mmCIF file of C-alpha atoms and ligand atoms in Angstrom:
data_model
loop_
_atom_site.group_PDB
_atom_site.id
_atom_site.type_symbol
_atom_site.label_atom_id
_atom_site.label_comp_id
_atom_site.label_asym_id
_atom_site.label_seq_id
_atom_site.Cartn_x
_atom_site.Cartn_y
_atom_site.Cartn_z
ATOM 1 C CA MET A 1 36.948 184.427 -141.151
ATOM 2 C CA LYS A 2 38.957 184.051 -137.950
ATOM 3 C CA PHE A 3 37.219 184.310 -134.565
ATOM 4 C CA PHE A 4 39.059 186.072 -131.758
ATOM 5 C CA ILE A 5 37.573 186.642 -128.310
ATOM 6 C CA ASP A 6 37.836 190.168 -126.908
ATOM 7 C CA THR A 7 38.349 189.640 -123.181
ATOM 8 C CA ALA A 8 40.939 189.109 -120.472
ATOM 9 C CA ASN A 9 38.610 186.766 -118.550
ATOM 10 C CA LEU A 10 40.162 183.296 -118.431
ATOM 11 C CA ASP A 11 36.841 181.466 -117.933
ATOM 12 C CA GLU A 12 35.357 183.122 -121.015
ATOM 13 C CA ILE A 13 38.464 182.366 -123.057
ATOM 14 C CA LYS A 14 38.236 178.738 -121.913
ATOM 15 C CA GLU A 15 34.550 178.492 -122.840
ATOM 16 C CA ALA A 16 35.116 179.909 -126.346
ATOM 17 C CA ASN A 17 38.197 177.754 -126.817
ATOM 18 C CA ASN A 18 36.295 174.613 -125.771
ATOM 19 C CA LEU A 19 33.853 175.254 -128.604
ATOM 20 C CA GLY A 20 36.781 174.556 -130.923
ATOM 21 C CA VAL A 21 36.375 177.634 -133.100
ATOM 22 C CA LEU A 22 38.676 180.121 -131.398
ATOM 23 C CA ASP A 23 41.589 181.507 -133.416
ATOM 24 C CA GLY A 24 42.967 184.084 -130.986
ATOM 25 C CA VAL A 25 42.415 186.654 -128.247
ATOM 26 C CA THR A 26 42.488 190.436 -128.031
ATOM 27 C CA THR A 27 42.864 192.340 -124.792
ATOM 28 C CA ASN A 28 43.250 195.992 -123.934
ATOM 29 C CA PRO A 29 44.110 197.896 -120.730
ATOM 30 C CA SER A 30 40.406 198.370 -119.898
ATOM 31 C CA LEU A 31 39.690 194.642 -120.235
ATOM 32 C CA MET A 32 42.688 193.827 -118.010
ATOM 33 C CA ALA A 33 41.495 196.361 -115.408
ATOM 34 C CA LYS A 34 38.001 194.825 -115.535
ATOM 35 C CA GLU A 35 39.544 191.521 -114.384
ATOM 36 C CA GLY A 36 41.461 193.324 -111.636
ATOM 37 C CA ILE A 37 44.802 192.620 -113.333
ATOM 38 C CA SER A 38 47.251 195.446 -112.630
ATOM 39 C CA GLY A 39 50.984 195.904 -112.107
ATOM 40 C CA GLY A 40 53.688 194.860 -114.577
ATOM 41 C CA ASP A 41 54.327 191.329 -113.311
ATOM 42 C CA ARG A 42 50.678 190.357 -112.945
ATOM 43 C CA ILE A 43 49.850 191.704 -116.391
ATOM 44 C CA THR A 44 52.792 189.848 -117.907
ATOM 45 C CA LYS A 45 51.809 186.596 -116.194
ATOM 46 C CA HIS A 46 48.206 187.007 -117.367
ATOM 47 C CA TYR A 47 49.354 187.346 -121.000
ATOM 48 C CA VAL A 48 51.411 184.172 -120.664
ATOM 49 C CA ASP A 49 48.447 182.325 -119.081
ATOM 50 C CA ILE A 50 46.242 183.367 -122.012
ATOM 51 C CA CYS A 51 48.887 182.359 -124.562
ATOM 52 C CA GLU A 52 49.158 178.920 -122.992
ATOM 53 C CA MET A 53 45.387 178.398 -123.226
ATOM 54 C CA VAL A 54 44.862 179.330 -126.868
ATOM 55 C CA ASN A 55 46.604 178.180 -130.007
ATOM 56 C CA GLY A 56 46.538 181.508 -131.857
ATOM 57 C CA ASP A 57 47.513 185.161 -131.796
ATOM 58 C CA VAL A 58 47.074 187.072 -128.527
ATOM 59 C CA SER A 59 47.125 190.876 -128.714
ATOM 60 C CA ALA A 60 48.936 192.587 -125.820
ATOM 61 C CA GLU A 61 48.678 196.371 -125.786
ATOM 62 C CA VAL A 62 51.503 198.818 -125.099
ATOM 63 C CA ILE A 63 50.895 201.707 -122.710
ATOM 64 C CA ALA A 64 53.669 204.027 -123.946
ATOM 65 C CA THR A 65 52.773 206.639 -126.551
ATOM 66 C CA ASP A 66 56.285 207.672 -127.632
ATOM 67 C CA PHE A 67 58.318 205.728 -130.208
ATOM 68 C CA ASP A 68 61.102 204.624 -127.841
ATOM 69 C CA GLY A 69 58.647 203.591 -125.142
ATOM 70 C CA ILE A 70 56.409 201.686 -127.572
ATOM 71 C CA VAL A 71 59.435 199.841 -128.991
ATOM 72 C CA ARG A 72 60.777 199.014 -125.519
ATOM 73 C CA GLU A 73 57.425 197.705 -124.278
ATOM 74 C CA GLY A 74 56.578 195.937 -127.526
ATOM 75 C CA GLU A 75 59.898 194.104 -127.696
ATOM 76 C CA ALA A 76 59.486 192.959 -124.081
ATOM 77 C CA LEU A 77 55.928 191.760 -124.758
ATOM 78 C CA ALA A 78 57.021 189.912 -127.903
ATOM 79 C CA THR A 79 59.561 187.884 -125.921
ATOM 80 C CA LEU A 80 56.887 186.607 -123.507
ATOM 81 C CA HIS A 81 55.441 183.989 -125.857
ATOM 82 C CA LYS A 82 55.387 183.139 -129.566
ATOM 83 C CA ASN A 83 51.632 183.913 -129.709
ATOM 84 C CA ILE A 84 52.007 187.554 -128.653
ATOM 85 C CA VAL A 85 50.999 190.270 -131.128
ATOM 86 C CA VAL A 86 52.005 193.782 -130.050
ATOM 87 C CA LYS A 87 48.962 196.056 -130.008
ATOM 88 C CA VAL A 88 49.875 199.638 -130.859
ATOM 89 C CA PRO A 89 47.592 202.702 -130.935
ATOM 90 C CA MET A 90 46.911 204.542 -134.190
ATOM 91 C CA ILE A 91 49.070 207.615 -133.576
ATOM 92 C CA ALA A 92 52.096 208.917 -135.482
ATOM 93 C CA GLU A 93 54.548 207.367 -132.986
ATOM 94 C CA GLY A 94 52.562 204.157 -133.183
ATOM 95 C CA ILE A 95 52.800 204.007 -136.967
ATOM 96 C CA LYS A 96 56.573 204.557 -136.766
ATOM 97 C CA ALA A 97 56.798 201.757 -134.201
ATOM 98 C CA ILE A 98 54.657 199.412 -136.322
ATOM 99 C CA LYS A 99 57.044 199.967 -139.253
ATOM 100 C CA TYR A 100 59.962 199.211 -136.894
ATOM 101 C CA PHE A 101 58.298 196.027 -135.570
ATOM 102 C CA THR A 102 57.395 194.943 -139.122
ATOM 103 C CA ASP A 103 61.030 195.244 -140.192
ATOM 104 C CA LYS A 104 62.034 193.143 -137.148
ATOM 105 C CA GLY A 105 59.446 190.442 -137.910
ATOM 106 C CA ILE A 106 57.351 191.247 -134.809
ATOM 107 C CA LYS A 107 53.592 190.920 -135.346
ATOM 108 C CA THR A 108 51.433 193.984 -134.650
ATOM 109 C CA ASN A 109 47.804 194.976 -134.242
ATOM 110 C CA CYS A 110 47.121 198.643 -134.978
ATOM 111 C CA THR A 111 44.288 199.571 -132.628
ATOM 112 C CA LEU A 112 41.768 202.414 -132.262
ATOM 113 C CA VAL A 113 41.163 202.805 -136.009
ATOM 114 C CA PHE A 114 38.138 204.917 -136.922
ATOM 115 C CA SER A 115 38.792 206.037 -140.530
ATOM 116 C CA ALA A 116 39.885 204.669 -143.908
ATOM 117 C CA GLY A 117 42.900 206.995 -143.905
ATOM 118 C CA GLN A 118 44.118 205.519 -140.631
ATOM 119 C CA ALA A 119 43.593 202.001 -142.025
ATOM 120 C CA LEU A 120 45.654 202.896 -145.103
ATOM 121 C CA LEU A 121 48.554 204.126 -142.959
ATOM 122 C CA ALA A 122 48.452 200.966 -140.820
ATOM 123 C CA ALA A 123 48.689 198.811 -143.954
ATOM 124 C CA LYS A 124 51.539 200.890 -145.387
ATOM 125 C CA ALA A 125 53.445 200.455 -142.112
ATOM 126 C CA GLY A 126 52.961 196.694 -142.508
ATOM 127 C CA ALA A 127 50.670 196.013 -139.532
ATOM 128 C CA THR A 128 49.714 192.345 -139.233
ATOM 129 C CA TYR A 129 46.219 193.344 -138.063
ATOM 130 C CA MET A 130 44.346 196.638 -138.169
ATOM 131 C CA SER A 131 41.390 197.042 -135.789
ATOM 132 C CA PRO A 132 38.483 199.292 -136.802
ATOM 133 C CA PHE A 133 36.176 199.763 -133.778
ATOM 134 C CA LEU A 134 32.778 199.360 -135.370
ATOM 135 C CA GLY A 135 30.609 199.420 -132.236
ATOM 136 C CA ARG A 136 32.128 202.677 -131.009
ATOM 137 C CA LEU A 137 31.360 204.278 -134.390
ATOM 138 C CA ASP A 138 27.771 203.008 -134.223
ATOM 139 C CA ASP A 139 27.591 204.482 -130.701
ATOM 140 C CA ILE A 140 28.112 207.983 -132.113
ATOM 141 C CA SER A 141 25.615 207.478 -134.985
ATOM 142 C CA ALA A 142 28.327 206.778 -137.560
ATOM 143 C CA ASP A 143 28.361 203.575 -139.647
ATOM 144 C CA GLY A 144 31.012 201.118 -138.431
ATOM 145 C CA LEU A 145 30.186 198.454 -141.011
ATOM 146 C CA ALA A 146 30.407 200.994 -143.863
ATOM 147 C CA LEU A 147 33.945 201.806 -142.708
ATOM 148 C CA ILE A 148 34.930 198.138 -142.839
ATOM 149 C CA GLU A 149 33.461 197.881 -146.354
ATOM 150 C CA GLU A 150 35.499 200.902 -147.438
ATOM 151 C CA ILE A 151 38.721 199.485 -145.956
ATOM 152 C CA ARG A 152 38.087 196.093 -147.649
ATOM 153 C CA ILE A 153 37.953 197.851 -151.045
ATOM 154 C CA ILE A 154 41.137 199.821 -150.364
ATOM 155 C CA TYR A 155 43.104 196.812 -149.131
ATOM 156 C CA ASP A 156 41.931 194.680 -152.081
ATOM 157 C CA ASN A 157 42.821 197.431 -154.587
ATOM 158 C CA TYR A 158 46.468 197.190 -153.595
ATOM 159 C CA GLY A 159 46.711 193.664 -152.225
ATOM 160 C CA TYR A 160 47.692 194.825 -148.735
ATOM 161 C CA GLN A 161 48.337 191.804 -146.522
ATOM 162 C CA THR A 162 47.232 193.574 -143.322
ATOM 163 C CA GLU A 163 44.229 191.702 -141.935
ATOM 164 C CA ILE A 164 41.056 193.614 -141.130
ATOM 165 C CA LEU A 165 40.274 192.726 -137.502
ATOM 166 C CA ALA A 166 36.756 194.011 -136.866
ATOM 167 C CA ALA A 167 36.659 195.095 -133.212
ATOM 168 C CA SER A 168 34.179 196.578 -130.771
ATOM 169 C CA ILE A 169 31.574 193.998 -131.771
ATOM 170 C CA ARG A 170 28.309 194.471 -129.885
ATOM 171 C CA HIS A 171 25.928 191.745 -131.136
ATOM 172 C CA PRO A 172 25.751 188.654 -133.388
ATOM 173 C CA MET A 173 24.555 190.595 -136.457
ATOM 174 C CA HIS A 174 27.811 192.568 -136.370
ATOM 175 C CA ILE A 175 29.612 189.225 -136.804
ATOM 176 C CA ILE A 176 27.353 188.128 -139.679
ATOM 177 C CA GLU A 177 27.698 191.478 -141.458
ATOM 178 C CA CYS A 178 31.488 191.407 -141.047
ATOM 179 C CA ALA A 179 31.533 187.952 -142.646
ATOM 180 C CA LYS A 180 29.446 189.250 -145.585
ATOM 181 C CA ILE A 181 31.749 192.237 -146.089
ATOM 182 C CA GLY A 182 34.872 190.094 -145.942
ATOM 183 C CA ALA A 183 36.543 191.145 -142.696
ATOM 184 C CA ASP A 184 39.463 188.772 -142.129
ATOM 185 C CA VAL A 185 38.896 188.494 -138.380
ATOM 186 C CA ILE A 186 36.288 189.498 -135.820
ATOM 187 C CA THR A 187 37.071 189.987 -132.168
ATOM 188 C CA SER A 188 34.007 189.734 -129.996
ATOM 189 C CA PRO A 189 32.963 189.334 -126.383
ATOM 190 C CA LEU A 190 31.754 185.803 -125.571
ATOM 191 C CA LYS A 191 28.021 186.588 -125.671
ATOM 192 C CA PRO A 192 27.686 187.549 -129.375
ATOM 193 C CA ILE A 193 29.750 184.475 -130.334
ATOM 194 C CA MET A 194 27.529 182.142 -128.286
ATOM 195 C CA SER A 195 24.404 183.897 -129.629
ATOM 196 C CA LEU A 196 25.297 182.652 -133.099
ATOM 197 C CA LEU A 197 24.353 179.161 -131.883
ATOM 198 C CA SER A 198 20.763 179.951 -131.028
ATOM 199 C CA HIS A 199 17.642 179.492 -133.123
ATOM 200 C CA PRO A 200 14.196 178.660 -131.710
ATOM 201 C CA LEU A 201 13.503 176.256 -134.590
ATOM 202 C CA THR A 202 16.677 174.328 -133.708
ATOM 203 C CA ASP A 203 15.481 174.000 -130.091
ATOM 204 C CA LYS A 204 11.954 173.045 -131.189
ATOM 205 C CA GLY A 205 13.192 170.570 -133.808
ATOM 206 C CA LEU A 206 15.612 168.907 -131.399
ATOM 207 C CA ALA A 207 12.941 168.582 -128.688
ATOM 208 C CA GLN A 208 10.646 166.931 -131.237
ATOM 209 C CA PHE A 209 13.344 164.514 -132.460
ATOM 210 C CA LEU A 210 14.181 163.488 -128.900
ATOM 211 C CA ALA A 211 10.501 163.065 -127.997
ATOM 212 C CA ASP A 212 9.848 160.915 -131.100
ATOM 213 C CA TYR A 213 12.931 158.815 -130.362
ATOM 214 C CA ALA A 214 11.742 158.280 -126.798
ATOM 215 C CA LYS A 215 8.236 157.244 -128.022
ATOM 216 C CA GLY A 216 9.724 154.723 -130.456
ATOM 217 C CA ASN A 217 11.847 153.220 -127.673
ATOM 218 C CA GLU A 218 9.178 152.961 -124.964
HETATM 219 C C1 E4P B 301 39.719 195.654 -129.677
HETATM 220 O O1 E4P B 301 40.769 195.096 -129.757
HETATM 221 C C2 E4P B 301 39.190 196.251 -128.453
HETATM 222 O O2 E4P B 301 39.717 195.546 -127.358
HETATM 223 C C3 E4P B 301 37.700 196.160 -128.311
HETATM 224 O O3 E4P B 301 37.100 195.475 -129.386
HETATM 225 C C4 E4P B 301 37.025 197.408 -127.915
HETATM 226 O O4 E4P B 301 35.663 197.136 -127.757
HETATM 227 P P1 E4P B 301 34.674 198.089 -126.944
HETATM 228 O O5 E4P B 301 34.309 199.231 -127.828
HETATM 229 O O6 E4P B 301 33.502 197.212 -126.653
HETATM 230 O O7 E4P B 301 35.407 198.528 -125.704
#
């Protein structure tokens, strides 16, 4: 399973990348705004900075919601760097644009997916990635993980190559459950990724080993 980090914060991207397990980055307009990145040129430069830090796919989201606008923005984003994946919302114009980008060999991430039907359309349009937002479903008392399970079955039934990119991860158990279900990729904030490291028995065991070593070398 690939690990992407879901942030536009360069320090967090650096920290995850330094761990040596990072396969890519996803951003969205809200994450860019959170870092105070606004205005065409600054946003563009930020995408390039991220691409130069990480050896993997970096999702850059279009703002347009009409076919021509999505294509114009997506083509411009795709020229920024070889790592760019054009992130397109799950709307009719977005699906048309994903099909267009697929035919042109431009990688896409179909975002804001909340149902199996939407996931099926994204795969038929040839999306490289399809992002079901599991945390946001959990937030409204629906079952985000059950949706990912359902999509896994559908994609496997027909051998769709679109990768399931589990998004809106809230905690480390979301990551574990996604791995059990067979999501191809998770995109997570830094904290749940780093939380995977922790176990009190690891800390206790290491403290004991170091103490015993020190005793033997007194
Ligand atoms: C995915 O690509 C989105 O950027 C993200 O996972 C949304 O997560 P949120 O629900 O925590 O905003």
